[in-house]
XYZ file of C-alpha atoms in Angstrom:
463
model
C -71.259 -135.402 12.068
C -71.167 -134.642 15.772
C -68.949 -131.628 16.378
C -66.216 -131.589 18.991
C -67.535 -130.096 22.229
C -70.904 -129.439 20.621
C -74.148 -131.093 21.684
C -77.702 -131.248 20.455
C -80.262 -129.013 22.146
C -81.947 -132.017 23.737
C -78.768 -133.428 25.200
C -77.620 -130.007 26.340
C -80.891 -129.460 28.168
C -80.654 -132.864 29.800
C -77.078 -132.188 30.841
C -78.050 -128.827 32.319
C -80.562 -130.580 34.551
C -78.166 -133.194 35.887
C -74.654 -131.741 35.775
C -73.210 -130.252 38.966
C -71.687 -126.820 38.700
C -68.163 -127.009 37.305
C -65.235 -126.122 39.524
C -62.702 -123.480 38.486
C -59.784 -124.660 36.372
C -57.489 -126.865 38.438
C -59.905 -127.094 41.351
C -61.307 -130.245 42.885
C -63.948 -130.820 45.496
C -63.123 -132.696 48.682
C -64.555 -136.180 49.172
C -67.038 -136.670 51.967
C -65.364 -137.397 55.282
C -65.228 -140.989 56.364
C -65.825 -142.570 52.970
C -62.555 -144.541 53.069
C -63.738 -147.180 55.519
C -66.605 -148.962 53.810
C -68.004 -152.314 54.864
C -70.168 -154.874 53.138
C -73.103 -153.960 55.379
C -72.791 -150.297 54.410
C -72.746 -150.949 50.667
C -75.596 -153.417 50.179
C -77.443 -150.888 48.012
C -74.635 -150.677 45.424
C -72.911 -153.301 43.280
C -69.838 -154.678 44.985
C -68.596 -154.209 48.551
C -65.467 -153.766 50.662
C -64.538 -155.721 53.760
C -62.168 -153.694 55.963
C -60.372 -155.907 58.515
C -57.964 -154.508 61.158
C -54.628 -156.323 61.358
C -53.577 -157.671 64.752
C -50.278 -158.795 66.266
C -48.853 -162.158 65.195
C -46.293 -164.355 66.876
C -42.960 -164.467 65.043
C -39.382 -165.581 65.556
C -37.526 -162.293 65.368
C -34.629 -160.704 67.189
C -35.309 -159.042 70.554
C -36.624 -155.506 70.138
C -37.835 -156.052 66.577
C -41.263 -154.686 65.666
C -43.879 -157.454 65.943
C -45.486 -158.781 62.796
C -49.068 -157.850 62.136
C -51.647 -159.655 60.047
C -54.427 -162.199 60.089
C -54.280 -165.957 60.462
C -55.860 -168.070 57.746
C -59.618 -167.511 57.752
C -62.803 -167.670 55.700
C -64.265 -164.349 54.521
C -67.026 -163.130 52.251
C -66.178 -163.411 48.524
C -63.742 -160.855 47.084
C -61.457 -160.519 44.048
C -59.001 -157.694 44.816
C -57.133 -156.805 47.992
C -54.752 -154.243 49.470
C -53.560 -152.828 52.783
C -54.257 -149.282 53.991
C -53.204 -147.253 57.054
C -54.186 -144.000 58.719
C -51.457 -141.527 57.711
C -51.078 -140.895 53.978
C -47.614 -139.407 54.607
C -46.341 -142.496 56.448
C -44.497 -145.188 54.505
C -44.681 -148.893 55.160
C -41.043 -149.963 55.442
C -41.326 -153.695 55.267
C -42.997 -156.537 53.423
C -46.614 -157.565 52.923
C -47.330 -161.166 51.944
C -50.760 -162.648 51.319
C -52.275 -165.903 50.183
C -55.866 -166.546 49.254
C -58.292 -169.439 48.828
C -60.043 -169.866 45.505
C -63.780 -169.354 45.772
C -65.705 -172.545 46.571
C -62.598 -174.759 46.810
C -59.979 -175.864 49.335
C -57.146 -174.578 47.100
C -54.843 -171.964 48.583
C -52.505 -169.876 46.460
C -48.792 -169.467 47.021
C -47.649 -166.476 49.051
C -47.700 -163.256 47.002
C -46.075 -159.920 47.812
C -47.780 -156.541 47.628
C -45.927 -153.444 46.460
C -45.718 -151.328 49.615
C -44.250 -148.089 48.228
C -47.129 -146.221 46.624
C -46.641 -142.593 47.626
C -45.832 -141.754 44.018
C -49.513 -142.212 43.161
C -52.248 -139.856 44.242
C -53.247 -136.215 44.300
C -50.550 -133.536 44.412
C -49.512 -132.125 47.782
C -51.447 -129.026 48.758
C -54.515 -129.795 46.645
C -58.034 -130.097 48.047
C -58.150 -133.777 47.169
C -54.938 -134.530 49.069
C -55.871 -132.326 52.030
C -59.456 -133.609 52.309
C -58.764 -135.525 55.520
C -59.936 -138.820 54.047
C -56.777 -139.894 52.179
C -54.969 -142.939 53.588
C -51.634 -144.590 52.975
C -51.983 -147.748 50.886
C -50.176 -150.546 49.102
C -50.823 -151.293 45.464
C -53.959 -153.397 45.076
C -53.619 -157.011 43.909
C -56.132 -158.834 41.719
C -56.529 -162.424 42.949
C -59.806 -163.451 41.289
C -62.803 -164.941 43.070
C -61.704 -165.882 46.606
C -63.295 -166.617 49.966
C -60.291 -167.125 52.259
C -57.250 -165.036 53.158
C -54.076 -165.020 55.256
C -51.755 -162.025 55.542
C -48.501 -161.130 57.305
C -46.916 -157.661 57.455
C -43.303 -157.512 58.644
C -41.296 -154.356 59.335
C -37.815 -153.964 57.882
C -35.065 -154.894 60.352
C -31.363 -154.247 60.001
C -28.249 -153.062 61.860
C -26.987 -149.516 62.062
C -23.987 -147.875 63.792
C -25.628 -148.037 67.223
C -26.696 -151.686 66.937
C -29.983 -153.384 65.995
C -32.610 -151.112 64.470
C -36.218 -151.569 63.609
C -38.886 -149.892 61.527
C -42.214 -149.297 63.176
C -45.218 -150.182 61.051
C -47.755 -147.417 60.328
C -50.750 -147.082 62.620
C -54.209 -148.307 61.649
C -53.198 -151.145 59.319
C -56.261 -152.690 57.686
C -56.743 -155.341 55.016
C -59.210 -154.251 52.323
C -61.022 -157.070 50.484
C -62.856 -155.730 47.458
C -65.761 -157.402 45.680
C -66.155 -155.504 42.367
C -69.700 -156.799 41.856
C -71.119 -159.487 39.660
C -69.649 -159.872 36.192
C -72.062 -158.211 33.727
C -73.398 -160.289 30.815
C -71.493 -160.175 27.532
C -73.051 -157.904 24.902
C -74.411 -159.566 21.795
C -71.649 -160.268 19.297
C -68.795 -159.938 21.795
C -65.897 -162.244 20.952
C -63.901 -164.410 23.347
C -61.020 -161.968 23.467
C -63.211 -158.942 24.183
C -64.100 -157.555 27.583
C -67.401 -158.151 29.299
C -68.794 -154.668 28.937
C -71.534 -153.783 31.374
C -74.511 -151.632 30.529
C -76.212 -151.605 27.117
C -75.083 -153.536 24.082
C -72.804 -151.795 21.613
C -74.694 -149.043 19.830
C -77.464 -148.989 22.436
C -77.868 -146.652 25.393
C -79.600 -146.443 28.717
C -82.740 -144.263 28.491
C -82.255 -140.963 30.348
C -85.321 -141.658 32.485
C -83.674 -144.846 33.815
C -80.378 -143.139 34.783
C -79.398 -141.669 38.118
C -78.339 -138.032 38.215
C -74.728 -139.153 38.744
C -74.892 -141.527 35.763
C -76.355 -138.812 33.540
C -73.756 -136.242 34.615
C -70.874 -138.640 33.909
C -72.291 -139.458 30.483
C -73.355 -135.930 29.491
C -69.765 -134.620 29.478
C -69.120 -136.968 26.541
C -72.268 -135.966 24.654
C -70.255 -134.634 21.698
C -69.119 -138.191 20.977
C -71.941 -140.485 22.069
C -75.569 -140.361 23.107
C -76.480 -140.081 26.760
C -76.107 -143.472 28.444
C -73.905 -145.042 25.734
C -71.616 -147.897 26.749
C -68.883 -146.903 24.315
C -67.557 -144.105 22.161
C -67.076 -145.551 18.708
C -63.878 -145.252 16.717
C -63.468 -142.801 13.854
C -61.129 -142.625 10.915
C -58.602 -139.815 10.833
C -60.615 -138.074 8.119
C -63.793 -138.243 10.225
C -61.940 -136.954 13.276
C -60.485 -134.030 11.315
C -63.891 -133.247 9.795
C -65.480 -133.051 13.246
C -62.753 -130.678 14.433
C -63.207 -128.483 11.362
C -66.960 -128.412 11.960
C -66.434 -127.452 15.588
C -64.011 -124.665 14.625
C -66.524 -123.335 12.078
C -69.420 -123.427 14.563
C -67.269 -121.566 17.084
C -66.352 -119.019 14.367
C -62.724 -119.835 14.974
C -60.008 -120.309 12.407
C -58.035 -122.475 14.830
C -57.282 -125.925 13.448
C -55.226 -128.697 14.918
C -52.878 -129.638 12.065
C -52.081 -133.083 13.435
C -54.444 -135.433 15.186
C -54.832 -139.170 15.289
C -58.082 -141.015 14.587
C -60.361 -141.234 17.583
C -60.076 -144.731 19.106
C -62.932 -146.792 20.523
C -63.321 -145.985 24.217
C -65.442 -147.980 26.662
C -67.247 -145.441 28.833
C -67.669 -145.540 32.589
C -71.190 -146.786 31.953
C -69.677 -149.502 29.769
C -67.349 -150.913 32.436
C -69.960 -150.606 35.166
C -68.691 -147.696 37.291
C -70.955 -147.014 40.252
C -71.181 -143.242 39.968
C -72.475 -142.921 43.528
C -69.032 -143.758 44.897
C -67.133 -140.779 43.464
C -67.163 -137.109 44.384
C -70.065 -135.544 42.465
C -68.206 -132.555 41.052
C -65.520 -132.782 38.374
C -62.046 -131.264 38.620
C -60.188 -129.790 35.643
C -56.780 -128.416 34.854
C -55.952 -126.058 31.973
C -54.729 -128.336 29.181
C -53.050 -131.677 28.456
C -49.374 -131.367 27.591
C -48.182 -134.866 28.489
C -49.304 -138.440 29.010
C -47.824 -140.453 31.875
C -47.907 -144.212 31.323
C -48.382 -146.512 34.340
C -48.981 -150.134 35.115
C -51.688 -150.845 37.674
C -49.453 -153.219 39.678
C -52.415 -155.569 40.157
C -50.750 -158.579 38.522
C -51.451 -160.254 35.195
C -53.762 -163.007 36.406
C -56.869 -161.701 34.663
C -58.631 -162.386 31.382
C -59.735 -159.559 29.128
C -63.336 -160.470 29.914
C -62.509 -159.763 33.552
C -60.882 -156.388 32.832
C -64.019 -154.350 33.683
C -64.158 -156.153 37.034
C -60.476 -155.381 37.656
C -61.177 -151.734 36.871
C -64.233 -151.631 39.144
C -62.080 -153.148 41.903
C -59.341 -150.529 41.468
C -61.987 -147.777 41.383
C -63.531 -148.937 44.649
C -60.050 -149.330 46.220
C -59.044 -145.802 45.181
C -62.244 -144.213 46.506
C -63.502 -146.298 49.437
C -60.173 -147.637 50.733
C -57.620 -144.930 49.809
C -60.000 -141.970 50.216
C -59.533 -140.429 46.755
C -62.313 -138.510 45.051
C -62.493 -140.870 42.049
C -60.394 -143.378 40.118
C -56.886 -141.939 39.903
C -56.159 -142.651 36.220
C -57.695 -140.756 33.297
C -57.691 -143.880 31.115
C -57.021 -147.596 31.490
C -55.980 -150.146 28.865
C -56.227 -153.913 29.250
C -53.794 -156.443 27.787
C -56.080 -156.991 24.786
C -55.870 -153.304 23.856
C -59.331 -152.184 24.992
C -59.367 -148.542 26.133
C -61.494 -147.482 29.115
C -62.576 -144.053 30.294
C -61.127 -143.429 33.756
C -61.712 -140.463 36.055
C -65.030 -138.805 35.262
C -65.247 -135.420 33.561
C -65.099 -136.092 29.814
C -62.636 -138.040 27.674
C -61.626 -134.999 25.592
C -61.378 -132.562 28.468
C -58.372 -131.787 30.715
C -59.580 -133.752 33.737
C -57.137 -133.547 36.632
C -56.243 -137.033 37.791
C -54.342 -138.480 40.754
C -51.731 -140.640 39.034
C -48.286 -139.015 39.049
C -47.476 -137.207 42.290
C -46.122 -133.777 41.404
C -47.300 -133.810 37.779
C -51.082 -134.222 37.788
C -51.636 -130.726 36.406
C -51.776 -130.352 32.625
C -51.272 -134.076 32.073
C -53.189 -137.325 31.799
C -52.498 -140.728 33.314
C -52.877 -143.980 31.372
C -52.710 -147.256 33.315
C -52.105 -150.560 31.552
C -53.839 -153.167 33.703
C -51.223 -155.618 34.967
C -47.648 -155.671 36.241
C -44.815 -155.240 33.727
C -41.627 -155.327 35.784
C -40.755 -158.797 34.455
C -43.498 -159.422 31.872
C -43.650 -157.909 28.398
C -46.846 -156.013 27.562
C -48.792 -157.320 24.600
C -48.506 -155.449 21.317
C -52.247 -154.731 21.473
C -51.759 -152.749 24.680
C -48.854 -150.621 23.413
C -50.714 -149.990 20.138
C -53.692 -148.769 22.180
C -51.407 -146.335 24.060
C -50.195 -144.971 20.714
C -53.721 -144.579 19.325
C -55.092 -142.948 22.468
C -52.221 -140.472 22.835
C -52.281 -139.597 19.118
C -55.896 -138.504 19.516
C -55.882 -136.932 22.989
C -52.537 -135.127 22.687
C -53.558 -134.083 19.179
C -56.664 -132.367 20.571
C -54.287 -130.165 22.563
C -51.745 -129.622 19.764
C -48.988 -131.830 21.198
C -46.448 -133.825 19.173
C -46.085 -137.282 20.799
C -42.385 -137.360 19.860
C -41.775 -133.902 21.287
C -40.721 -132.472 24.620
C -42.883 -130.423 26.956
C -42.290 -128.386 30.098
C -44.267 -129.051 33.257
C -44.020 -127.431 36.671
C -43.482 -129.901 39.493
C -45.894 -129.885 42.400
C -43.221 -131.632 44.459
C -41.926 -135.198 44.279
C -38.923 -137.245 45.383
C -37.285 -136.449 42.028
C -38.127 -132.779 41.448
C -38.712 -130.098 44.075
C -41.901 -128.087 44.066
C -41.844 -125.303 41.491
C -39.123 -126.855 39.333
C -39.664 -126.446 35.592
C -39.049 -129.878 34.117
C -38.536 -130.844 30.469
C -40.143 -134.234 29.770
C -41.200 -136.395 26.860
C -44.794 -135.777 25.780
C -45.305 -139.507 26.393
C -43.453 -140.285 29.603
C -43.333 -143.165 32.034
C -44.317 -142.606 35.635
C -40.664 -143.004 36.652
C -39.761 -139.925 34.612
C -41.519 -137.743 37.193
C -40.906 -139.797 40.348
C -38.314 -142.332 41.505
C -40.357 -145.518 41.110
C -40.411 -148.788 39.185
C -43.725 -147.850 37.544
C -44.660 -148.535 34.736
C -42.375 -151.566 35.027
C -39.131 -151.981 33.125
C -40.648 -154.063 30.316
C -43.401 -151.525 29.557
C -41.086 -148.536 29.964
C -38.770 -149.950 27.292
C -41.641 -149.847 24.787
C -42.321 -146.125 25.121
C -39.802 -145.032 22.482
C -41.553 -147.101 19.817
C -44.920 -145.957 21.159
C -43.987 -142.296 20.654
C -43.039 -142.980 17.043
C -46.265 -144.891 16.383
C -48.369 -142.202 18.027
C -46.789 -139.487 15.889
C -47.393 -141.613 12.792
C -51.087 -141.883 13.668
C -51.105 -138.082 13.764
C -49.696 -137.969 10.239
C -46.264 -136.684 11.270
C-alpha cells in the first residue's frame, strides 16, 4: 500500500526536479502584477480565454441627481460560458443591481434577465496577507454560469433612496468591466464514463500522463499528491476505511511514530486538477500552507444550477479562470469543489491531504478548508449525492487532522463583518460560510443540511 505522505524514490526524485521551493507555514506568494486583465488575444496559447469589456454610461429614466446606469447594449461577442463583473478597488462595494441576459451560442434565442450577486467581499484572501495585498486583487460579483453563448447585454444600476437630507445616491465603483470567460473546449469523456458522470479531462481513469509530456507546473501540482496517485493521474481512487487506516498505520511505522489517528473516514474518490483540466500556467507557481485543518467551511459557488454534471469540469475551469485572471487571486479560492452528482474535485493546488491555505472565508482561511458545492442553493435543495460527498470528504480530511466532525473548534478571526480581528471564535468543525461572515452563503437550503452532514461524517469516521 502507498503510505500517507510517503513517495517512491522515483516519484520523489521527479518531484524534486519540478517542485518550487515551499513557502513557510501560512505564507503565500504574490501573483504577478497585471494578471487580472486578460484578453482572448493574450491567452491564445492556453485553453480558454477571457474577454474583458469596460462598461460605459447608459441612458435611463431616473430621478435628477441619480448615478447614471452603466453597462453594454445588446451585442455579439466571442463565445463564452461564464460571466461576472469586476472593478478596480477590492475594498469598494457595489451598492446596486447587476442584470444580464445572454444569447445562446449559434441561435437567435436570448435568455431572460438574470441578476448577479454583487456582495462578494466575504470571499477571498484574509486582510493583511500577501495574496490580498498583492496589488492585483479586484472587487468582483459572483460569477454566473450561462452555458455556451455568443451575445450579451448588461445593465448596472446604483442603489437610490431617500435619507434625512433628501434624495441620495450610491456611486458605482470605478473601473467596472464585464468578464466573459470561455473555459475551453469540453474534454472527451473517458472510456466507461456514464451519463451522470462528469467529463473528466486528461487521461482515462487509471491512466496517467507520462512525466516527459507534462509541463513543470503540471508535474509540481501532481507531485504533491504522489502518496495517493501516480504522477499525472486524473483521479485519486477511493479506499475502504480499512485500507485508509492501514495506510496511516504504515506511514506512522515508517516515520517511527506511535501517533495514530483513532477515527478517520474512508478516502473518497477525488478528481485531480489534471482530471478537470486546470491550466497550471494560470496560477501562482508556489504553494501556500497553513499549520493544520481544524474546520471545513461549506459554500455554494453562486453560479446557478443550469449545468449538467458532464459540464461540471467546465464550470470549475471557468471559476478558476475568473478567480485568477479576473479577480486577481493566486489560484482557485476553494480547496475542494463538489458537483450536484456528488463528484469531488481537487481545488487550490498544494496537495489534497495537506493544509493548503485557501481564499474562501474572509477572516477564517487559516487552519481551515473551503468546500464549494457548484450551484446556488438559496431556494433550491442540494441533491443527496452532494451532501453525502461533503460528509465523505470531511470524514477523511478532518480525520487526517484528528478532528471530530460533530465537534467544536476554536479559530482566530483575521477580521470579518461578524468577528473582529484577533477574536477567538468557537465554531462547528463543519460550518457554513455564514457562520464566519454575515452572508447568505452557502444558501439557506444547503445550510439546513449541515446538521445531518455532521452526523453522517462522524459515522463515516466510526464515531
